[in-house]
Amino acid sequence: MSEIIKLRKGFDIKLVGKAERKKGEVDQPETFALKPTDFLGIQRPKLHVAEGDQVKVGTPILFDKKQDQVQYVSPVSGEIAEIVRGEKRRLLEVRILADKEMEHVTFDKHSVSEIANLSREHVVSQLTASGVWPNIIQRPYGVVANPEDEPKAIFISGFDSHPLAPDYGYLFHGTEQYFQEGINILKKLTPGAVHLNVNADGEISQVFSQAQNVQLNKFSGPHPAGNVGVQIHHLDPINKGEVAWTINPFGVIQIGKLFLEGIYDSSKMVAVAGSEVKQPQYYKTHIGASISKFVEGNINSDNVRYISGNVLTGEQITSNGYIGFYDHLVTVVPEGDYYEMFGWIKPSFNKLSFHRAFGLLSFLSPGKEHKLDTNLRGEPRPFVQTGTFEQVTPMDIYPTYLLKAILAEDFDDMEGLGIYEVIEEDFALCEFIDVSKHNVQGILREGLELMQHS
Amino acid sequence: MKFIRDFLDKQKPLFEKGGKFEKFYYIWEANETFLFAPNHTTGARGAHIRDAVDLKRMMMTVIIAMVPCLLFGIWNVGDQHYQATGGLDATLWDKIWIGSKLVLPIVIVSYAVGLGLEFALTIVTRHPVNEGYLVTGMLIPLVMPPTIPLWQVALATIFAVVIGKEAFGGTGMNILNVALTARAFLYFAYPSQISGDVWTYLGGKPTVDGYSGATPLALSAEASSGASESITAIGEATARYEKFPTPDNQAVVDASKELAETLNTGTAVVDSFQSVSWSSGIYEFSNMFFGFMPGSIGETSTLMALIGGIILIMTGVGSWKIIVSVFAGAYIAGTLLNFVGANEYMLMPAHYHLVIGGLAFGAVFMATDPVTAAQTERGKWIYGFLIGVLTVIIRVLNPAYPEGIMLAILLMNVFAPLIDFYIVKANKKRRLKRATV
């Protein structure tokens, strides 16, 4: 057991409507979707299927022409109902009408002792063909990993510190064996360590505490302590030319199941939370589920925003939209499209702020859960206030300078200032607290794309 | 309140693209967003909720922090007027009346000219009106002498906004502190209205006996050069006597040397403060700390500046590192000069440096301007410290420019990016070193 890494910088956003550790009983959604837009780094998605085709769980639906061995597969069995395209025929969603009973594509099944003897090539080919590969994310850039790379280490964050984050102990309860085999498989992919980072401030799930073959690291502190990027920075930072991989515990369990059971198991638990949800709780469903069944009659008001993921990094979806591939959370918050008289100066206890400028009194009640809406709370301005981004970024990085380097498209500076070490979620708090209301995450992604493609 | 909103919604299309007054959109927007926080929402990706802070609120916090200085300044202008003209029986309201009569027009001119100019410029630049001028517009009056002609306030404001700020691209882009740019402009363009006997409003009345109206900065410089002149004169005279060493002459030489030594004991400056005869005790240390002395409108009181400083630090709007390090730099530089002790000004006790010449006001409100200060946390220590050191050096070693803090801040504004450059470079080096080990 290693020492606890204590992080002091950061900010916990406490919101109303945390999901209760309870499973809701509703019918399974009728449609599911695979969204190529969830996978960063897909450049030219190509379809294997057409509308009307029958698919099973694990049938390849699309692939990236630039990285053709990685398959993106169907989460359910059924019929391809609709292929949704956007501007310039950009592929947005492949919607699948699900069967009542799931039929699985079968892959090679192995015993525990067989798994120990599998070669790297065999493992990689089964991972990429079966649809579990996109769980593996590459740093730098935060894109789907390239199977030909050999990462210096693999990092797994065992907790989510985002607002209203689902409880991993509850999500992954009882999956010890799959998780362990998943780790054993991952161990074959890297010459370095597999790091499992857990929350020193909370209860550690058995799934993690009993895991073998991993280096267990404990992190303590406010959000973003649970961000894998922050953890990497403190364990084994990514330098120029190096590649590390990250994976969510859900992906590890999927990999374990794939090798032990020979199936692509898309079932997952999803928390539906937020101030506008009548009964915030968990639901068992599959990857890419439509949220309509979970939110129907479960929402307090009409003017709300549905977010796949959390309020800091998630993506807005419609009331019958689909949960993203990587998300275990649907957040519903009020829309903030209203005017507020003298809203810029009125003192308030209810508006959450990291700052303490005149009238922002939320710091007096640090434990209070807030009900926040999507109002921008001000107008975009040039950078003025300094020193605050650093207070919520527990890394040896100057976010403002990095952002300015990106805006100036200064490649040397971007590299020198540490762009390889961060992805959007690591700067999400900067975006939240920004006095000048920049689109910080958007700017960072532009920079990452510049670095990656030129 | 709904009817106001309805009215605004009705008028809005006139100012939007294609409307009759399209050109004036940003003027409209500035006023609309003053009345109502806008209904903008966050984007579909990224942070869906935002912190309640915005630039308007931040700037307002600074203005609130300046209120003690402003109110005290108004009273003090009146108080100084009556002290200089012998109206010792004047009431509080008399003083506030005189102060308001002088100060408020300066505030109004500063805001009217500055905001008018900003509004006019939005038509040309098509940038939204920024909140930055709300603070600048208050800072400019507070660093002016109460007797400044209003047209000079207007001229300085125009210069500061156009050359100091807009030429660089507006709020957030300027290199020099805008309010200090205004003051420096007047200081060099119209020196007779911003130095000498301008710090007290006399209103044409006869002054009390011995009135001089000099600020402590001027007195210090004067006392120092006075003392050193006397010492030189005595030195020259004794040298002549020494050429003829008769016993009588020797006695004169010894006495003169003794006299020169007593002149050079390091108390000349403080003595000169205490010997101000027209108002006893005006330049006592405690009196200067509270700010009951002539000077620019808002900067005489160290206490009021510190109250503002506490507001800025508590709210996190101003950097405590800069404020603390300016004071530390000035005190340390003052102490070091005590040891050098080459003239009387150098021998002035270091803590006097902290309460004269608006050092506290500059440290709290000018040095902490986030746009022109160093932006890295380590850089802020260096930046503030050097401001303190330079202030004292400029005051003491260059008596021609007693305005140490103004020049020190402007100079460090120019060097702040350089400080940051090296701090950021160190960060890059750490990263590079990690890669090669």
mmCIF file of N, CA, C and O in Angstrom, chain A residues 237 239 305 311-312 314-316 338-346 352-356 358 374-376 379 381 384 386-387 396-398 401 413 416-417 421 431-432 437-438 441, chain B residues 1 5 12 33-53 56-57 60-61 129-131 314 317 370 377 380 420 423 427-428 430-431 434:
data_model
loop_
_atom_site.group_PDB
_atom_site.id
_atom_site.type_symbol
_atom_site.label_atom_id
_atom_site.label_comp_id
_atom_site.label_asym_id
_atom_site.label_seq_id
_atom_site.Cartn_x
_atom_site.Cartn_y
_atom_site.Cartn_z
ATOM 1 N N PRO A 237 4.194 11.496 -14.716
ATOM 2 C CA PRO A 237 3.690 12.433 -15.720
ATOM 3 C C PRO A 237 4.116 12.095 -17.149
ATOM 4 O O PRO A 237 5.149 11.463 -17.375
ATOM 5 N N ASN A 239 5.520 12.820 -20.619
ATOM 6 C CA ASN A 239 6.440 13.740 -21.278
ATOM 7 C C ASN A 239 6.268 13.644 -22.780
ATOM 8 O O ASN A 239 5.574 12.768 -23.289
ATOM 9 N N ARG A 305 -32.539 21.010 -18.760
ATOM 10 C CA ARG A 305 -31.524 20.534 -19.683
ATOM 11 C C ARG A 305 -31.119 19.123 -19.274
ATOM 12 O O ARG A 305 -30.828 18.867 -18.113
ATOM 13 N N VAL A 311 -22.284 17.764 -14.981
ATOM 14 C CA VAL A 311 -22.521 19.152 -15.373
ATOM 15 C C VAL A 311 -21.258 19.883 -15.810
ATOM 16 O O VAL A 311 -21.339 20.967 -16.370
ATOM 17 N N LEU A 312 -20.096 19.308 -15.549
ATOM 18 C CA LEU A 312 -18.874 20.015 -15.931
ATOM 19 C C LEU A 312 -18.366 19.612 -17.301
ATOM 20 O O LEU A 312 -17.795 20.420 -18.028
ATOM 21 N N GLY A 314 -20.166 17.072 -19.407
ATOM 22 C CA GLY A 314 -21.129 16.286 -20.175
ATOM 23 C C GLY A 314 -21.590 16.959 -21.444
ATOM 24 O O GLY A 314 -21.156 18.050 -21.802
ATOM 25 N N GLU A 315 -22.524 16.265 -22.125
ATOM 26 C CA GLU A 315 -23.037 16.786 -23.382
ATOM 27 C C GLU A 315 -24.547 16.874 -23.300
ATOM 28 O O GLU A 315 -25.210 15.962 -22.803
ATOM 29 N N GLN A 316 -25.070 17.975 -23.795
ATOM 30 C CA GLN A 316 -26.515 18.154 -23.760
ATOM 31 C C GLN A 316 -27.190 17.171 -24.707
ATOM 32 O O GLN A 316 -26.754 16.981 -25.845
ATOM 33 N N TYR A 338 -33.202 33.043 -18.466
ATOM 34 C CA TYR A 338 -34.072 34.088 -17.941
ATOM 35 C C TYR A 338 -33.221 35.317 -17.641
ATOM 36 O O TYR A 338 -32.003 35.244 -17.502
ATOM 37 N N TYR A 339 -33.895 36.445 -17.581
ATOM 38 C CA TYR A 339 -33.221 37.684 -17.175
ATOM 39 C C TYR A 339 -33.380 37.839 -15.674
ATOM 40 O O TYR A 339 -34.382 37.420 -15.099
ATOM 41 N N GLU A 340 -32.406 38.465 -15.057
ATOM 42 C CA GLU A 340 -32.527 38.700 -13.626
ATOM 43 C C GLU A 340 -32.162 40.147 -13.354
ATOM 44 O O GLU A 340 -31.045 40.575 -13.653
ATOM 45 N N MET A 341 -33.112 40.884 -12.773
ATOM 46 C CA MET A 341 -32.850 42.303 -12.576
ATOM 47 C C MET A 341 -31.699 42.492 -11.591
ATOM 48 O O MET A 341 -31.690 41.919 -10.513
ATOM 49 N N PHE A 342 -30.736 43.304 -11.975
ATOM 50 C CA PHE A 342 -29.524 43.554 -11.182
ATOM 51 C C PHE A 342 -28.875 42.250 -10.709
ATOM 52 O O PHE A 342 -28.274 42.204 -9.642
ATOM 53 N N GLY A 343 -29.040 41.216 -11.513
ATOM 54 C CA GLY A 343 -28.495 39.906 -11.137
ATOM 55 C C GLY A 343 -26.992 39.914 -10.977
ATOM 56 O O GLY A 343 -26.439 39.062 -10.293
ATOM 57 N N TRP A 344 -26.356 40.901 -11.575
ATOM 58 C CA TRP A 344 -24.893 40.925 -11.520
ATOM 59 C C TRP A 344 -24.375 41.452 -10.198
ATOM 60 O O TRP A 344 -23.201 41.358 -9.898
ATOM 61 N N ILE A 345 -25.249 42.037 -9.372
ATOM 62 C CA ILE A 345 -24.754 42.628 -8.132
ATOM 63 C C ILE A 345 -25.567 42.185 -6.914
ATOM 64 O O ILE A 345 -25.132 42.319 -5.788
ATOM 65 N N LYS A 346 -26.759 41.613 -7.140
ATOM 66 C CA LYS A 346 -27.600 41.205 -6.006
ATOM 67 C C LYS A 346 -26.864 40.205 -5.114
ATOM 68 O O LYS A 346 -26.340 39.222 -5.602
ATOM 69 N N LEU A 352 -23.822 29.549 -6.273
ATOM 70 C CA LEU A 352 -22.539 28.986 -5.858
ATOM 71 C C LEU A 352 -21.406 29.750 -6.527
ATOM 72 O O LEU A 352 -21.469 30.085 -7.707
ATOM 73 N N SER A 353 -20.376 30.038 -5.739
ATOM 74 C CA SER A 353 -19.200 30.651 -6.335
ATOM 75 C C SER A 353 -17.945 30.193 -5.622
ATOM 76 O O SER A 353 -17.922 30.029 -4.413
ATOM 77 N N PHE A 354 -16.914 29.992 -6.417
ATOM 78 C CA PHE A 354 -15.591 29.708 -5.870
ATOM 79 C C PHE A 354 -15.006 30.996 -5.313
ATOM 80 O O PHE A 354 -14.200 30.990 -4.406
ATOM 81 N N HIS A 355 -15.439 32.114 -5.877
ATOM 82 C CA HIS A 355 -14.911 33.420 -5.484
ATOM 83 C C HIS A 355 -15.741 33.958 -4.319
ATOM 84 O O HIS A 355 -16.782 33.429 -3.990
ATOM 85 N N ARG A 356 -15.268 35.071 -3.778
ATOM 86 C CA ARG A 356 -16.019 35.671 -2.686
ATOM 87 C C ARG A 356 -16.272 37.145 -2.957
ATOM 88 O O ARG A 356 -16.406 37.935 -2.033
ATOM 89 N N PHE A 358 -18.111 40.675 -3.947
ATOM 90 C CA PHE A 358 -19.244 41.251 -3.235
ATOM 91 C C PHE A 358 -20.557 40.501 -3.485
ATOM 92 O O PHE A 358 -20.943 40.290 -4.631
ATOM 93 N N THR A 374 -28.383 26.677 -15.940
ATOM 94 C CA THR A 374 -27.390 26.779 -17.010
ATOM 95 C C THR A 374 -27.128 28.212 -17.437
ATOM 96 O O THR A 374 -26.500 28.432 -18.467
ATOM 97 N N ASN A 375 -27.592 29.194 -16.651
ATOM 98 C CA ASN A 375 -27.304 30.580 -17.015
ATOM 99 C C ASN A 375 -25.799 30.809 -17.000
ATOM 100 O O ASN A 375 -25.104 30.306 -16.122
ATOM 101 N N LEU A 376 -25.335 31.588 -17.950
ATOM 102 C CA LEU A 376 -23.896 31.829 -18.060
ATOM 103 C C LEU A 376 -23.395 32.723 -16.922
ATOM 104 O O LEU A 376 -22.214 32.776 -16.630
ATOM 105 N N GLU A 379 -21.138 37.943 -18.917
ATOM 106 C CA GLU A 379 -20.850 37.995 -20.342
ATOM 107 C C GLU A 379 -19.389 37.678 -20.590
ATOM 108 O O GLU A 379 -18.544 37.930 -19.737
ATOM 109 N N ARG A 381 -15.640 37.966 -21.579
ATOM 110 C CA ARG A 381 -14.732 39.111 -21.506
ATOM 111 C C ARG A 381 -13.312 38.595 -21.740
ATOM 112 O O ARG A 381 -13.066 37.407 -21.643
ATOM 113 N N VAL A 384 -9.006 38.720 -17.356
ATOM 114 C CA VAL A 384 -8.662 39.806 -16.451
ATOM 115 C C VAL A 384 -8.103 39.260 -15.140
ATOM 116 O O VAL A 384 -6.950 39.482 -14.804
ATOM 117 N N THR A 386 -6.396 36.993 -12.426
ATOM 118 C CA THR A 386 -5.301 36.035 -12.560
ATOM 119 C C THR A 386 -5.169 35.224 -11.282
ATOM 120 O O THR A 386 -5.637 35.626 -10.225
ATOM 121 N N GLY A 387 -4.528 34.088 -11.406
ATOM 122 C CA GLY A 387 -4.206 33.309 -10.214
ATOM 123 C C GLY A 387 -5.315 32.390 -9.748
ATOM 124 O O GLY A 387 -5.111 31.604 -8.836
ATOM 125 N N ASP A 396 1.296 21.087 -11.780
ATOM 126 C CA ASP A 396 2.298 22.135 -11.988
ATOM 127 C C ASP A 396 2.175 22.660 -13.417
ATOM 128 O O ASP A 396 3.042 22.444 -14.259
ATOM 129 N N ILE A 397 1.054 23.321 -13.666
ATOM 130 C CA ILE A 397 0.731 23.809 -15.013
ATOM 131 C C ILE A 397 0.112 25.193 -14.861
ATOM 132 O O ILE A 397 -0.603 25.446 -13.894
ATOM 133 N N TYR A 398 0.402 26.088 -15.775
ATOM 134 C CA TYR A 398 -0.230 27.409 -15.769
ATOM 135 C C TYR A 398 -1.339 27.436 -16.810
ATOM 136 O O TYR A 398 -1.074 27.689 -17.985
ATOM 137 N N TYR A 401 -1.653 30.527 -19.242
ATOM 138 C CA TYR A 401 -0.595 30.612 -20.247
ATOM 139 C C TYR A 401 -0.781 29.559 -21.327
ATOM 140 O O TYR A 401 -0.560 29.820 -22.516
ATOM 141 N N ASP A 413 5.174 26.602 -27.319
ATOM 142 C CA ASP A 413 4.673 26.950 -25.993
ATOM 143 C C ASP A 413 3.656 25.933 -25.488
ATOM 144 O O ASP A 413 3.668 25.561 -24.326
ATOM 145 N N GLY A 416 5.650 23.096 -24.337
ATOM 146 C CA GLY A 416 6.415 23.436 -23.145
ATOM 147 C C GLY A 416 5.554 23.611 -21.918
ATOM 148 O O GLY A 416 5.970 23.322 -20.799
ATOM 149 N N LEU A 417 4.329 24.089 -22.120
ATOM 150 C CA LEU A 417 3.465 24.376 -20.974
ATOM 151 C C LEU A 417 2.626 23.176 -20.555
ATOM 152 O O LEU A 417 1.796 23.284 -19.655
ATOM 153 N N GLU A 421 -0.343 16.755 -21.016
ATOM 154 C CA GLU A 421 -0.761 16.186 -19.731
ATOM 155 C C GLU A 421 -2.238 16.376 -19.427
ATOM 156 O O GLU A 421 -2.728 15.873 -18.433
ATOM 157 N N GLU A 431 -13.080 26.388 -16.361
ATOM 158 C CA GLU A 431 -14.197 26.936 -17.127
ATOM 159 C C GLU A 431 -15.320 27.350 -16.188
ATOM 160 O O GLU A 431 -15.923 28.406 -16.345
ATOM 161 N N PHE A 432 -15.587 26.527 -15.175
ATOM 162 C CA PHE A 432 -16.659 26.849 -14.234
ATOM 163 C C PHE A 432 -16.386 28.159 -13.507
ATOM 164 O O PHE A 432 -17.242 29.022 -13.428
ATOM 165 N N LYS A 437 -15.698 34.017 -18.435
ATOM 166 C CA LYS A 437 -16.630 33.131 -19.143
ATOM 167 C C LYS A 437 -16.094 32.601 -20.476
ATOM 168 O O LYS A 437 -16.806 32.596 -21.486
ATOM 169 N N HIS A 438 -14.855 32.181 -20.472
ATOM 170 C CA HIS A 438 -14.314 31.565 -21.683
ATOM 171 C C HIS A 438 -14.833 30.140 -21.843
ATOM 172 O O HIS A 438 -15.189 29.484 -20.872
ATOM 173 N N GLN A 441 -12.799 24.539 -22.181
ATOM 174 C CA GLN A 441 -12.638 23.174 -22.679
ATOM 175 C C GLN A 441 -12.583 23.139 -24.200
ATOM 176 O O GLN A 441 -11.833 22.356 -24.789
ATOM 177 N N MET B 1 -41.381 44.935 -11.995
ATOM 178 C CA MET B 1 -40.169 45.045 -12.808
ATOM 179 C C MET B 1 -40.405 44.505 -14.215
ATOM 180 O O MET B 1 -39.615 44.679 -15.104
ATOM 181 N N ARG B 5 -38.715 45.111 -18.293
ATOM 182 C CA ARG B 5 -38.218 44.031 -19.155
ATOM 183 C C ARG B 5 -38.987 44.030 -20.476
ATOM 184 O O ARG B 5 -38.402 43.898 -21.545
ATOM 185 N N LYS B 12 -35.430 46.126 -28.215
ATOM 186 C CA LYS B 12 -34.205 45.415 -28.557
ATOM 187 C C LYS B 12 -33.971 45.253 -30.058
ATOM 188 O O LYS B 12 -32.863 45.467 -30.540
ATOM 189 N N THR B 33 -27.548 45.087 -19.853
ATOM 190 C CA THR B 33 -26.968 44.123 -18.912
ATOM 191 C C THR B 33 -26.714 44.741 -17.548
ATOM 192 O O THR B 33 -26.520 44.035 -16.577
ATOM 193 N N PHE B 34 -26.711 46.080 -17.496
ATOM 194 C CA PHE B 34 -26.623 46.720 -16.184
ATOM 195 C C PHE B 34 -27.929 46.516 -15.423
ATOM 196 O O PHE B 34 -27.943 46.203 -14.250
ATOM 197 N N LEU B 35 -29.040 46.640 -16.149
ATOM 198 C CA LEU B 35 -30.342 46.466 -15.505
ATOM 199 C C LEU B 35 -30.654 45.008 -15.239
ATOM 200 O O LEU B 35 -31.139 44.646 -14.182
ATOM 201 N N PHE B 36 -30.379 44.170 -16.228
ATOM 202 C CA PHE B 36 -30.739 42.761 -16.106
ATOM 203 C C PHE B 36 -29.534 41.887 -16.440
ATOM 204 O O PHE B 36 -28.922 42.060 -17.485
ATOM 205 N N ALA B 37 -29.243 40.925 -15.561
ATOM 206 C CA ALA B 37 -28.247 39.922 -15.931
ATOM 207 C C ALA B 37 -28.828 39.168 -17.125
ATOM 208 O O ALA B 37 -29.991 38.774 -17.103
ATOM 209 N N PRO B 38 -28.053 38.981 -18.191
ATOM 210 C CA PRO B 38 -28.630 38.458 -19.434
ATOM 211 C C PRO B 38 -29.072 37.000 -19.327
ATOM 212 O O PRO B 38 -28.705 36.297 -18.396
ATOM 213 N N ASN B 39 -29.829 36.574 -20.337
ATOM 214 C CA ASN B 39 -30.389 35.221 -20.319
ATOM 215 C C ASN B 39 -29.506 34.231 -21.075
ATOM 216 O O ASN B 39 -29.969 33.198 -21.504
ATOM 217 N N HIS B 40 -28.241 34.547 -21.259
ATOM 218 C CA HIS B 40 -27.354 33.624 -21.969
ATOM 219 C C HIS B 40 -27.240 32.322 -21.201
ATOM 220 O O HIS B 40 -27.159 32.328 -19.984
ATOM 221 N N THR B 41 -27.189 31.225 -21.949
ATOM 222 C CA THR B 41 -26.951 29.942 -21.282
ATOM 223 C C THR B 41 -25.661 29.328 -21.812
ATOM 224 O O THR B 41 -25.112 29.767 -22.819
ATOM 225 N N THR B 42 -25.229 28.298 -21.097
ATOM 226 C CA THR B 42 -23.966 27.638 -21.438
ATOM 227 C C THR B 42 -24.149 26.801 -22.697
ATOM 228 O O THR B 42 -25.262 26.478 -23.094
ATOM 229 N N GLY B 43 -23.027 26.423 -23.299
ATOM 230 C CA GLY B 43 -23.062 25.657 -24.535
ATOM 231 C C GLY B 43 -23.474 24.207 -24.316
ATOM 232 O O GLY B 43 -23.619 23.745 -23.189
ATOM 233 N N ALA B 44 -23.666 23.480 -25.431
ATOM 234 C CA ALA B 44 -24.139 22.102 -25.363
ATOM 235 C C ALA B 44 -23.057 21.141 -24.877
ATOM 236 O O ALA B 44 -23.348 20.037 -24.427
ATOM 237 N N ARG B 45 -21.818 21.558 -24.975
ATOM 238 C CA ARG B 45 -20.707 20.744 -24.504
ATOM 239 C C ARG B 45 -19.909 21.554 -23.511
ATOM 240 O O ARG B 45 -19.861 22.770 -23.604
ATOM 241 N N GLY B 46 -19.250 20.891 -22.582
ATOM 242 C CA GLY B 46 -18.437 21.624 -21.622
ATOM 243 C C GLY B 46 -19.212 21.893 -20.358
ATOM 244 O O GLY B 46 -20.206 21.222 -20.082
ATOM 245 N N ALA B 47 -18.754 22.888 -19.601
ATOM 246 C CA ALA B 47 -19.402 23.161 -18.320
ATOM 247 C C ALA B 47 -20.802 23.712 -18.546
ATOM 248 O O ALA B 47 -20.980 24.719 -19.213
ATOM 249 N N HIS B 48 -21.798 23.014 -17.986
ATOM 250 C CA HIS B 48 -23.188 23.443 -18.167
ATOM 251 C C HIS B 48 -23.623 24.424 -17.098
ATOM 252 O O HIS B 48 -24.632 25.085 -17.236
ATOM 253 N N ILE B 49 -22.894 24.456 -15.995
ATOM 254 C CA ILE B 49 -23.203 25.419 -14.947
ATOM 255 C C ILE B 49 -21.987 26.319 -14.789
ATOM 256 O O ILE B 49 -20.859 25.912 -15.083
ATOM 257 N N ARG B 50 -22.229 27.542 -14.355
ATOM 258 C CA ARG B 50 -21.127 28.483 -14.224
ATOM 259 C C ARG B 50 -21.166 29.148 -12.862
ATOM 260 O O ARG B 50 -22.230 29.326 -12.265
ATOM 261 N N ASP B 51 -19.989 29.536 -12.444
ATOM 262 C CA ASP B 51 -19.814 30.267 -11.204
ATOM 263 C C ASP B 51 -20.596 31.580 -11.275
ATOM 264 O O ASP B 51 -20.699 32.188 -12.331
ATOM 265 N N ALA B 52 -21.086 32.024 -10.126
ATOM 266 C CA ALA B 52 -21.927 33.224 -10.115
ATOM 267 C C ALA B 52 -21.133 34.508 -10.327
ATOM 268 O O ALA B 52 -21.708 35.568 -10.493
ATOM 269 N N VAL B 53 -19.806 34.420 -10.330
ATOM 270 C CA VAL B 53 -19.020 35.640 -10.451
ATOM 271 C C VAL B 53 -18.974 36.103 -11.908
ATOM 272 O O VAL B 53 -19.085 35.288 -12.826
ATOM 273 N N LYS B 56 -18.383 42.222 -13.906
ATOM 274 C CA LYS B 56 -19.105 43.356 -13.319
ATOM 275 C C LYS B 56 -19.023 43.294 -11.801
ATOM 276 O O LYS B 56 -18.738 44.276 -11.133
ATOM 277 N N ARG B 57 -19.277 42.120 -11.253
ATOM 278 C CA ARG B 57 -19.301 41.981 -9.807
ATOM 279 C C ARG B 57 -17.903 42.174 -9.218
ATOM 280 O O ARG B 57 -17.723 42.784 -8.171
ATOM 281 N N MET B 60 -17.123 45.796 -9.249
ATOM 282 C CA MET B 60 -17.935 46.480 -8.239
ATOM 283 C C MET B 60 -17.307 46.285 -6.855
ATOM 284 O O MET B 60 -17.333 47.203 -6.020
ATOM 285 N N THR B 61 -16.757 45.112 -6.630
ATOM 286 C CA THR B 61 -16.123 44.850 -5.338
ATOM 287 C C THR B 61 -14.961 45.805 -5.112
ATOM 288 O O THR B 61 -14.767 46.317 -4.008
ATOM 289 N N VAL B 129 -18.768 47.051 -24.326
ATOM 290 C CA VAL B 129 -18.250 47.979 -23.320
ATOM 291 C C VAL B 129 -17.768 47.156 -22.130
ATOM 292 O O VAL B 129 -18.477 46.298 -21.641
ATOM 293 N N ASN B 130 -16.557 47.437 -21.708
ATOM 294 C CA ASN B 130 -15.992 46.668 -20.612
ATOM 295 C C ASN B 130 -16.180 47.355 -19.277
ATOM 296 O O ASN B 130 -16.277 48.565 -19.215
ATOM 297 N N GLU B 131 -16.179 46.529 -18.229
ATOM 298 C CA GLU B 131 -16.422 47.069 -16.893
ATOM 299 C C GLU B 131 -15.190 47.751 -16.325
ATOM 300 O O GLU B 131 -15.267 48.426 -15.307
ATOM 301 N N MET B 314 -10.094 39.802 1.557
ATOM 302 C CA MET B 314 -11.158 38.901 2.019
ATOM 303 C C MET B 314 -11.965 38.363 0.841
ATOM 304 O O MET B 314 -12.371 37.210 0.837
ATOM 305 N N VAL B 317 -10.375 39.383 -4.452
ATOM 306 C CA VAL B 317 -10.309 40.134 -5.708
ATOM 307 C C VAL B 317 -8.918 40.720 -5.927
ATOM 308 O O VAL B 317 -8.391 40.737 -7.030
ATOM 309 N N PRO B 370 -5.075 43.331 -11.751
ATOM 310 C CA PRO B 370 -4.614 42.034 -12.257
ATOM 311 C C PRO B 370 -4.097 42.083 -13.686
ATOM 312 O O PRO B 370 -3.290 41.247 -14.084
ATOM 313 N N GLU B 377 1.842 33.456 -9.473
ATOM 314 C CA GLU B 377 1.812 33.696 -8.030
ATOM 315 C C GLU B 377 3.200 34.057 -7.508
ATOM 316 O O GLU B 377 3.363 34.955 -6.702
ATOM 317 N N LYS B 380 4.086 37.513 -8.485
ATOM 318 C CA LYS B 380 3.433 38.578 -7.723
ATOM 319 C C LYS B 380 4.281 39.005 -6.530
ATOM 320 O O LYS B 380 4.341 40.188 -6.190
ATOM 321 N N ASP B 420 7.067 37.325 -15.282
ATOM 322 C CA ASP B 420 6.272 36.143 -15.607
ATOM 323 C C ASP B 420 6.986 35.244 -16.608
ATOM 324 O O ASP B 420 6.938 34.026 -16.502
ATOM 325 N N ILE B 423 9.296 33.063 -14.744
ATOM 326 C CA ILE B 423 8.607 32.083 -13.900
ATOM 327 C C ILE B 423 8.047 30.960 -14.780
ATOM 328 O O ILE B 423 8.164 29.777 -14.470
ATOM 329 N N ASN B 427 8.936 26.811 -15.273
ATOM 330 C CA ASN B 427 7.967 25.719 -15.343
ATOM 331 C C ASN B 427 8.245 24.825 -16.547
ATOM 332 O O ASN B 427 8.240 23.600 -16.458
ATOM 333 N N LYS B 428 8.528 25.462 -17.685
ATOM 334 C CA LYS B 428 8.831 24.676 -18.889
ATOM 335 C C LYS B 428 10.096 23.853 -18.675
ATOM 336 O O LYS B 428 10.194 22.712 -19.113
ATOM 337 N N ARG B 430 11.313 22.691 -15.858
ATOM 338 C CA ARG B 430 11.028 21.549 -14.978
ATOM 339 C C ARG B 430 10.454 20.402 -15.789
ATOM 340 O O ARG B 430 10.801 19.242 -15.612
ATOM 341 N N ARG B 431 9.565 20.753 -16.730
ATOM 342 C CA ARG B 431 8.910 19.732 -17.534
ATOM 343 C C ARG B 431 9.916 19.049 -18.457
ATOM 344 O O ARG B 431 9.903 17.830 -18.622
ATOM 345 N N ARG B 434 12.255 16.727 -16.499
ATOM 346 C CA ARG B 434 11.567 15.497 -16.148
ATOM 347 C C ARG B 434 11.641 14.519 -17.310
ATOM 348 O O ARG B 434 11.798 13.318 -17.120
#
